[in-house]
Coordinates of C-alpha atoms in Angstrom, one line a residue:
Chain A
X1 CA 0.0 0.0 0.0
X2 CA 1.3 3.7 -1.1
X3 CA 0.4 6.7 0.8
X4 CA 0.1 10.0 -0.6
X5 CA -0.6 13.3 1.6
X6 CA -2.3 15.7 0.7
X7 CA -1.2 19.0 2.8
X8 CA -2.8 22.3 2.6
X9 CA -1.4 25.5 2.8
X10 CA -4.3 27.2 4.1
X11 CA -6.2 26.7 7.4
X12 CA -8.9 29.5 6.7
X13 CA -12.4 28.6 7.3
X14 CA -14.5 29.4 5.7
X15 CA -12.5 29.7 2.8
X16 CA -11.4 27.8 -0.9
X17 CA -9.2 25.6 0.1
X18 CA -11.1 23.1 1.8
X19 CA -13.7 23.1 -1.2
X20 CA -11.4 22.7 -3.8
X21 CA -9.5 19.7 -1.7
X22 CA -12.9 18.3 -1.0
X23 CA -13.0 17.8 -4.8
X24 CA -9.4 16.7 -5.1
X25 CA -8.9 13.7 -2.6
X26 CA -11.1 11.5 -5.0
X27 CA -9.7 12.7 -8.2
X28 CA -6.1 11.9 -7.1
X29 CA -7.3 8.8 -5.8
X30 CA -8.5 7.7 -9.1
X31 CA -5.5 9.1 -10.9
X32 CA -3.5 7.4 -8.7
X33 CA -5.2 4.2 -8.2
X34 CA -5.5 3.7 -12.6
X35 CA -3.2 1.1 -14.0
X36 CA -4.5 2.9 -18.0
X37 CA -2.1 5.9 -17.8
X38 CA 1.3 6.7 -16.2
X39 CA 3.3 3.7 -13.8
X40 CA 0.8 1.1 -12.7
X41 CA -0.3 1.5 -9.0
X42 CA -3.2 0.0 -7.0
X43 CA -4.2 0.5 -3.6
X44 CA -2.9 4.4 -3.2
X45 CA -4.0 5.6 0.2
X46 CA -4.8 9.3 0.0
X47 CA -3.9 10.9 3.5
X48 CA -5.8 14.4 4.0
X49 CA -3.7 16.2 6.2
X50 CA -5.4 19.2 7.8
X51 CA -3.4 21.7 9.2
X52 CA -5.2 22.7 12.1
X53 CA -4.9 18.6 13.6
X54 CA -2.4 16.1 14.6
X55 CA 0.1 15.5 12.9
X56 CA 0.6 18.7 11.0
X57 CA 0.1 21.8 14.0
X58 CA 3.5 22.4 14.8
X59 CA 3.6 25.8 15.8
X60 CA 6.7 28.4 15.0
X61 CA 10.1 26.9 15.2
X62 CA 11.4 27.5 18.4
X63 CA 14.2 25.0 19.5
X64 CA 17.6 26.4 18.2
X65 CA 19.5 23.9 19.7
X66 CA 19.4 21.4 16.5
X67 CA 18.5 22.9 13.4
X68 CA 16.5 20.3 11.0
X69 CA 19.4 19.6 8.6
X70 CA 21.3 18.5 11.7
X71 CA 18.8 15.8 12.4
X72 CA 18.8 12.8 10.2
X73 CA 16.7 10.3 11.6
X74 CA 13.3 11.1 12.2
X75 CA 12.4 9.9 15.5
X76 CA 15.3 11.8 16.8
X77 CA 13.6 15.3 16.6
X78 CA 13.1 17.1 20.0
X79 CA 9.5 17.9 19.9
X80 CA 7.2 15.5 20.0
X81 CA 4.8 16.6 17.2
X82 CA 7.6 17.6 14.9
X83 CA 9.0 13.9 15.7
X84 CA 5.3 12.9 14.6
X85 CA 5.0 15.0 11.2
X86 CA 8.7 13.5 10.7
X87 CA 8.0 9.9 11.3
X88 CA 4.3 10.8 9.0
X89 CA 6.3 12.3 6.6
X90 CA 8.7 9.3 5.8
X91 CA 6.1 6.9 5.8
X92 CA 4.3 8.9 2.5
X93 CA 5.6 8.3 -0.6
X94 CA 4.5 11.5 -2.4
X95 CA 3.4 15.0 -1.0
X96 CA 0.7 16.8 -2.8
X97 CA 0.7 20.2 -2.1
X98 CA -2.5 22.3 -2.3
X99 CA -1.8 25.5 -1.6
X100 CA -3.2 29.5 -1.9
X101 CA -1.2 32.2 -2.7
X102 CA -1.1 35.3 -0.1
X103 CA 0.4 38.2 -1.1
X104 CA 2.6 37.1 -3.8
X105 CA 3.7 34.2 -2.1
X106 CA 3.4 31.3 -0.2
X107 CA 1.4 31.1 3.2
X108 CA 3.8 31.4 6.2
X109 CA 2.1 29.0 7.7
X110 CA 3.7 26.3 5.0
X111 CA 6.9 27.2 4.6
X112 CA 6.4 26.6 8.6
X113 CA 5.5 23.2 7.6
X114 CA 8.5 22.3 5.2
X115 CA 11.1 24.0 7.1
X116 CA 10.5 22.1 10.4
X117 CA 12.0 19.5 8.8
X118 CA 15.2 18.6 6.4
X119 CA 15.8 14.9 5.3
X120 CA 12.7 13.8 5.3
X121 CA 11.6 15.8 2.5
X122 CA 14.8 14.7 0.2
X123 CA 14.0 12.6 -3.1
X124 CA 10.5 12.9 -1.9
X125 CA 7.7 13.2 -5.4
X126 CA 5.7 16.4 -4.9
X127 CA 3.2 17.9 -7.0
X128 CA 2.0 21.5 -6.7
X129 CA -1.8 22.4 -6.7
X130 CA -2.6 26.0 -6.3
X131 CA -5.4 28.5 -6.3
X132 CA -6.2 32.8 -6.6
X133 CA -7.5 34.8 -8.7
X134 CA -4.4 34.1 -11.2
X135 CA -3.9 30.3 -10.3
X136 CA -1.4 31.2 -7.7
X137 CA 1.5 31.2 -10.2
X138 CA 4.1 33.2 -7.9
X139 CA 3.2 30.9 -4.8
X140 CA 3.7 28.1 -7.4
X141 CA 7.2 29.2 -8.6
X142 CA 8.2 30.1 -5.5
X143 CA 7.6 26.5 -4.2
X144 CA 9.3 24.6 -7.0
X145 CA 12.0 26.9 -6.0
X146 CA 12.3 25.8 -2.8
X147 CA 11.3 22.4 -2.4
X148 CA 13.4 21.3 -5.3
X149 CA 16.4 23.4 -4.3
X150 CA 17.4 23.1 -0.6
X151 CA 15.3 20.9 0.1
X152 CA 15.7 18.4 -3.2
X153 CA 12.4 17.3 -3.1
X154 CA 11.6 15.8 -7.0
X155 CA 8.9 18.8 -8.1
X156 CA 6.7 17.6 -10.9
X157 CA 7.3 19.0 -14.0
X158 CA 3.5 19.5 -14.5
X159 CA 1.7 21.4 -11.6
X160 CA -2.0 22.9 -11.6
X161 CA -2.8 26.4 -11.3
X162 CA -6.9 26.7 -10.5
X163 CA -7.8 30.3 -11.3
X164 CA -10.6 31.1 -9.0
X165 CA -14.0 33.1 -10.3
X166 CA -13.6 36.4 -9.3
X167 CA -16.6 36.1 -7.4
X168 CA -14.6 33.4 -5.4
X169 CA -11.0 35.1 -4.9
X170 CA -12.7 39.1 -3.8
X171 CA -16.6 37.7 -3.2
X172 CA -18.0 35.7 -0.1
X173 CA -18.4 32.7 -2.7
X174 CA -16.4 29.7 -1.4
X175 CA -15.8 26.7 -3.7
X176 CA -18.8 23.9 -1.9
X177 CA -17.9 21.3 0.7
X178 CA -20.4 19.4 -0.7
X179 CA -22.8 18.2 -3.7
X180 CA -21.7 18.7 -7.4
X181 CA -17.9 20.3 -8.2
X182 CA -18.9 23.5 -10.0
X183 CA -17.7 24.1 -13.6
X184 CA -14.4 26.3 -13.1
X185 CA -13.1 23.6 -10.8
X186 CA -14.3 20.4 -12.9
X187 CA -12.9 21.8 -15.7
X188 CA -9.3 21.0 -14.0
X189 CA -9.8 17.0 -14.0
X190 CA -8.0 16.4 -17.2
X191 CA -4.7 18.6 -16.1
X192 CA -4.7 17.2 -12.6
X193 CA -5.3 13.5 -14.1
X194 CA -2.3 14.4 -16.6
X195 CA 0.4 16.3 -13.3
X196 CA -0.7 12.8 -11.3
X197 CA 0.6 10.5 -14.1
X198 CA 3.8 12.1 -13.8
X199 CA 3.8 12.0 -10.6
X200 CA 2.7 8.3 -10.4
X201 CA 6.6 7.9 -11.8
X202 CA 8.1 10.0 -10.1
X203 CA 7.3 8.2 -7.1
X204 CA 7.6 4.4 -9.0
X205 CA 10.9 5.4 -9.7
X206 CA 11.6 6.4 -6.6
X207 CA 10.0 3.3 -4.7
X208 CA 12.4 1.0 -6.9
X209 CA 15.5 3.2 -6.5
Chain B
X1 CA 7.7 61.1 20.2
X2 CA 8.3 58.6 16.9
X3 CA 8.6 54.7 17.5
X4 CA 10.1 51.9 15.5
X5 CA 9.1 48.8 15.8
X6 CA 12.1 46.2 15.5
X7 CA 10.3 43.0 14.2
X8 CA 12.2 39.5 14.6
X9 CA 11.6 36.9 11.9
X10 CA 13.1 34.4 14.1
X11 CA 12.2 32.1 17.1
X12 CA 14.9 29.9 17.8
X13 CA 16.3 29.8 20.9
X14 CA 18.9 29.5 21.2
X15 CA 19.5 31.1 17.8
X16 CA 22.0 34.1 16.5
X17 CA 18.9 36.2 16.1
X18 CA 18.4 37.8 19.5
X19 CA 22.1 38.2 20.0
X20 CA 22.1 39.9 16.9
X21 CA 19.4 41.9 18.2
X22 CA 21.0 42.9 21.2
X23 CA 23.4 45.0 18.9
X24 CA 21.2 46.1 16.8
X25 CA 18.8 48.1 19.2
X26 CA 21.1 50.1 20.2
X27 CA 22.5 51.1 17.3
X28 CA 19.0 51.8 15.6
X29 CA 18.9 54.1 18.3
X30 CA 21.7 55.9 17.9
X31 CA 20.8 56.1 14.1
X32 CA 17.5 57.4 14.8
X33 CA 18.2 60.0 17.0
X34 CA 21.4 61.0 15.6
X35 CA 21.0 65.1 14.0
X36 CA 23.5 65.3 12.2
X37 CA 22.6 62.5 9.7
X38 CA 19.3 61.9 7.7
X39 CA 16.6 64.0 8.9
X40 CA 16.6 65.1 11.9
X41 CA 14.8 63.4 14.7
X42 CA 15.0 63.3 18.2
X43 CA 13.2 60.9 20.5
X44 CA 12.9 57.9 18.3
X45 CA 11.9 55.0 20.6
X46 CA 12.7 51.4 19.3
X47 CA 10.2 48.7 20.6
X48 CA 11.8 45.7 20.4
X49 CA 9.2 42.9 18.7
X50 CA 9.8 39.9 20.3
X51 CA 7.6 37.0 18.0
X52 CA 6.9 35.1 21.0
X53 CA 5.3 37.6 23.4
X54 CA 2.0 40.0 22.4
X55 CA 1.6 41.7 20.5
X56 CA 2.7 39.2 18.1
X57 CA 1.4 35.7 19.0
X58 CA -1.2 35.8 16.0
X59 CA -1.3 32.6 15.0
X60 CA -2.1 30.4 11.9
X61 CA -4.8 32.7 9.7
X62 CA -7.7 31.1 10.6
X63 CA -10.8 33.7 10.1
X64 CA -11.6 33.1 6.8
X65 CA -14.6 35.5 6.6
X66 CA -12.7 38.6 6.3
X67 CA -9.3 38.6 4.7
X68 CA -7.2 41.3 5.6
X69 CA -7.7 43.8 2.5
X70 CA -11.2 44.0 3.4
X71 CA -10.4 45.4 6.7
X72 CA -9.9 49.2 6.4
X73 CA -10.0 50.0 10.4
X74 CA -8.0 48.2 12.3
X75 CA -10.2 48.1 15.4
X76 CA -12.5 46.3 13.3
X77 CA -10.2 42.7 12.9
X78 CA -12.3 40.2 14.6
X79 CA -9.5 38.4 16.3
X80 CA -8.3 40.4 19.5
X81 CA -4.6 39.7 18.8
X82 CA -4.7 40.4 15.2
X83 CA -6.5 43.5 16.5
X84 CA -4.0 44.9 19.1
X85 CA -1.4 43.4 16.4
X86 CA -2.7 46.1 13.6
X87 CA -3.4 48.8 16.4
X88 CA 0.3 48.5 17.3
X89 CA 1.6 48.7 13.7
X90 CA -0.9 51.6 13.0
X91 CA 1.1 53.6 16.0
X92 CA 4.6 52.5 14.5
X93 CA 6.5 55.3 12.4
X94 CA 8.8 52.7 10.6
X95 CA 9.5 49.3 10.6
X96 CA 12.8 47.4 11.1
X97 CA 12.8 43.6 9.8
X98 CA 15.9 41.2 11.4
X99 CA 15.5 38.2 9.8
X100 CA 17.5 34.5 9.0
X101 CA 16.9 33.1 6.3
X102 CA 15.3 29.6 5.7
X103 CA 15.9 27.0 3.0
X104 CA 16.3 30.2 0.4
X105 CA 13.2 32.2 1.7
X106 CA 12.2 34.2 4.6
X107 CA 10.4 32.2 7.7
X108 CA 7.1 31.2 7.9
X109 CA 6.4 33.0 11.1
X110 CA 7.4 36.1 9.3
X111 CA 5.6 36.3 6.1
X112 CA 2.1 34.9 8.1
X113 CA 2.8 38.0 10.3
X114 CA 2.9 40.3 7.6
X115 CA -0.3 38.5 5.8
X116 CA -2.2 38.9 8.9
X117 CA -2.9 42.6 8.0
X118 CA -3.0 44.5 4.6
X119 CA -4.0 48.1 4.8
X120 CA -1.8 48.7 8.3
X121 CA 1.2 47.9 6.0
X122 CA 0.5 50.4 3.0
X123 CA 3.2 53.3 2.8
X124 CA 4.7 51.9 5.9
X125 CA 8.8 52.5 6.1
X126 CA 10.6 49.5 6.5
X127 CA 14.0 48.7 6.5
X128 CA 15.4 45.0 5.9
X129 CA 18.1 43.5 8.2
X130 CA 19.0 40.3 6.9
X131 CA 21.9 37.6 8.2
X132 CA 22.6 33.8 7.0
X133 CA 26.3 32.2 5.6
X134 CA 25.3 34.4 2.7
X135 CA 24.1 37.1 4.4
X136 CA 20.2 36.2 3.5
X137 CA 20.3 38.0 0.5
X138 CA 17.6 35.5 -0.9
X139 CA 16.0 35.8 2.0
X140 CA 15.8 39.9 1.6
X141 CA 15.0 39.7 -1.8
X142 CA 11.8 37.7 -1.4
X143 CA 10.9 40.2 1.4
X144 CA 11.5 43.4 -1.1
X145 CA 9.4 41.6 -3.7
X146 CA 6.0 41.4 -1.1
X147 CA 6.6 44.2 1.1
X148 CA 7.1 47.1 -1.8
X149 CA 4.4 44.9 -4.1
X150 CA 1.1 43.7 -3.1
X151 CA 2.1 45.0 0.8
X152 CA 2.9 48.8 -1.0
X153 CA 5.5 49.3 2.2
X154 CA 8.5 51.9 1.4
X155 CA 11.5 49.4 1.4
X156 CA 14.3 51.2 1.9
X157 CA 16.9 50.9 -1.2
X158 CA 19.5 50.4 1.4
X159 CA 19.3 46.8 3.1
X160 CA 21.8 44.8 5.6
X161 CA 23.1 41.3 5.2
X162 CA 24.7 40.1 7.9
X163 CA 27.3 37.0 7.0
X164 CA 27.8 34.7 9.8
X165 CA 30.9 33.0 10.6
X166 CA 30.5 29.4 9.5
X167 CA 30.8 28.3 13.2
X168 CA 28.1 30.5 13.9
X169 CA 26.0 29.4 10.7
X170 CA 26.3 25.2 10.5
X171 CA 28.4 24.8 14.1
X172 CA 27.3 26.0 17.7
X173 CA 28.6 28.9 18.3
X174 CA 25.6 31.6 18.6
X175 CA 25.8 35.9 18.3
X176 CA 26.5 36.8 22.3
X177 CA 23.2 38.4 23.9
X178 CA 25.2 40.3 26.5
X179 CA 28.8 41.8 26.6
X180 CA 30.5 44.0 23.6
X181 CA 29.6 42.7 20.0
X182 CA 31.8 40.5 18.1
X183 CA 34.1 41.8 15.4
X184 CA 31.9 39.9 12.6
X185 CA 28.6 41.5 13.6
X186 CA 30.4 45.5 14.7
X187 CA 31.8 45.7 11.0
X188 CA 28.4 46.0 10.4
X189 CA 27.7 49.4 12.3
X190 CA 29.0 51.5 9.3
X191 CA 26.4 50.0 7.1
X192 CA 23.2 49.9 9.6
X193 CA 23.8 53.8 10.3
X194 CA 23.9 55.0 6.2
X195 CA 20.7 52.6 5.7
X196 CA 19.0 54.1 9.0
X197 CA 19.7 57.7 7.5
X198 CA 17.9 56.6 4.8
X199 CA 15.2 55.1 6.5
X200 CA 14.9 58.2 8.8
X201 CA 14.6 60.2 5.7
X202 CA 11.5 57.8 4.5
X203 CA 10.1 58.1 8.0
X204 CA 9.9 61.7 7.9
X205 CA 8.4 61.9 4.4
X206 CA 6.1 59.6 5.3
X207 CA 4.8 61.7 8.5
X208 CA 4.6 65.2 6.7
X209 CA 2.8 63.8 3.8

């Protein structure tokens, strides 16, 4: 069995984000779980992470006295719920990110996430998701900048920009919870089915290396 | 009386950021009220922002029902710390960022602070204090990109990076908090005093305007 997380970048309710993951989970499962396109997998385990639970709310980094790239094994970090997210971490074996961009950027609150930790996130597949009124394109550079820079994570080459209604990104419309996805996020199943073949091999070929 | 807030982007404790600082009040100080430089001013206070005491505890950005560029007062957050956090920027003349930098970025903790608020920022005076084995400049540059775009802040041309000794950067040797400053961080006196006069001269274009 593979496990996949699926980590947000935004904890604000109510807001897009949790709409518009409501509707991913099940198409990355299926995108996953097909043997017709991309590396054959079957029984992918989608993991919704939630920010605001266990393991992910790790609060600001405080403890100087190791920094993360001086901790290589995971159950060897001080805090206990950083030790958590690491050992969590190391047991996926892809991380898709879906994330909102604030100002330009990404939200503090993930670069939080990612920088708690070091080794865990090396080699690891990742696959950017973002949302705003123009797809969250700077967030989304500024990622693959990261992630596959210090951090060597293995960025997909293929990442999804959802550009929200404006209605959605300045209104008090939220993408549903529930029902029926609505047309400007439906619209996204072919590109997200496409980024999650690529990523299917990225992690195949990492599983096998 | 004018009042700078000195705003930490780091947490770590131990850490090289509040023993960096400890030098650096001071000599903001100096800078500030220093006549015969820059504009003149007298009676500059510098209100040292320590990330883990009020009023800047804020928090992950929750309150999804307002963001902040739809808040125009800023007795009208709903959140009581955002709240007393946007009434203390409101009162602040300038703003001086001392940041590390993380995995090529700035913190998380640091840009969430500044996405907390919106309008409290615009036409601000800020000037960037950077440090890292390169100084931060990645770190500054990222922060010059949000704070003078989307944020509108005046971002003083003039910014400081701060190398630290490699011992001080990868080993675990940290910037003093007490006693005279180390000869790697007083070099750096010159350059904070011509970028204060600078920032002084924003500050006080900023209040006649």
């Amino acid at each position: 069995m593979s496990k996949v997380a699926l980590l947000l970048g935004s904890l604000r309710r109510p807001g897009n984000g949790i709409g518009i993951a409501s509707w991913l989970h099940p198409v990355l499962r299926e995108g996953l779980n097909d043997t017709s396109s991309g590396t054959a997998h079957t029984g992918v385990d989608v993991v919704f992470v939630d920010p605001t639970k266990p393991p992910l709310p790790l609060g600001p980094i405080v403890d100087g006295s190791h920094v993360p790239a001086d901790i290589r094994d995971p159950s060897k970090h001080p805090n206990p719920n950083v030790r958590e997210f690491a050992t969590f971490v190391t047991s996926c074996n892809g991380i898709v990110v879906l994330s909102p961009e604030y100002n330009r950027g990404y939200p503090g609150e993930l670069k939080n996430t990612f920088d708690h930790l070091y080794w865990e996130w090396h080699k690891k597949p990742v696959l950017l998701v973002t949302y705003g009124s123009s797809g969250g394109a700077n967030c989304s550079a500024l990622l693959r900048s990261f992630l596959g820079g210090p951090l060597k994570m293995q960025v997909a080459e293929k990442a999804v920009a959802i550009k929200l209604p404006k209605s959605h990104s300045n209104g008090s419309d939220k993408a549903p919870t529930q029902g029926p996805a609505p047309d400007w996020l439906e619209q996204y199943r072919p590109e997200v089915l496409a980024a999650v073949a690529e990523f299917k091999d990225l992690i195949s070929q990492q599983s096998s290396s």
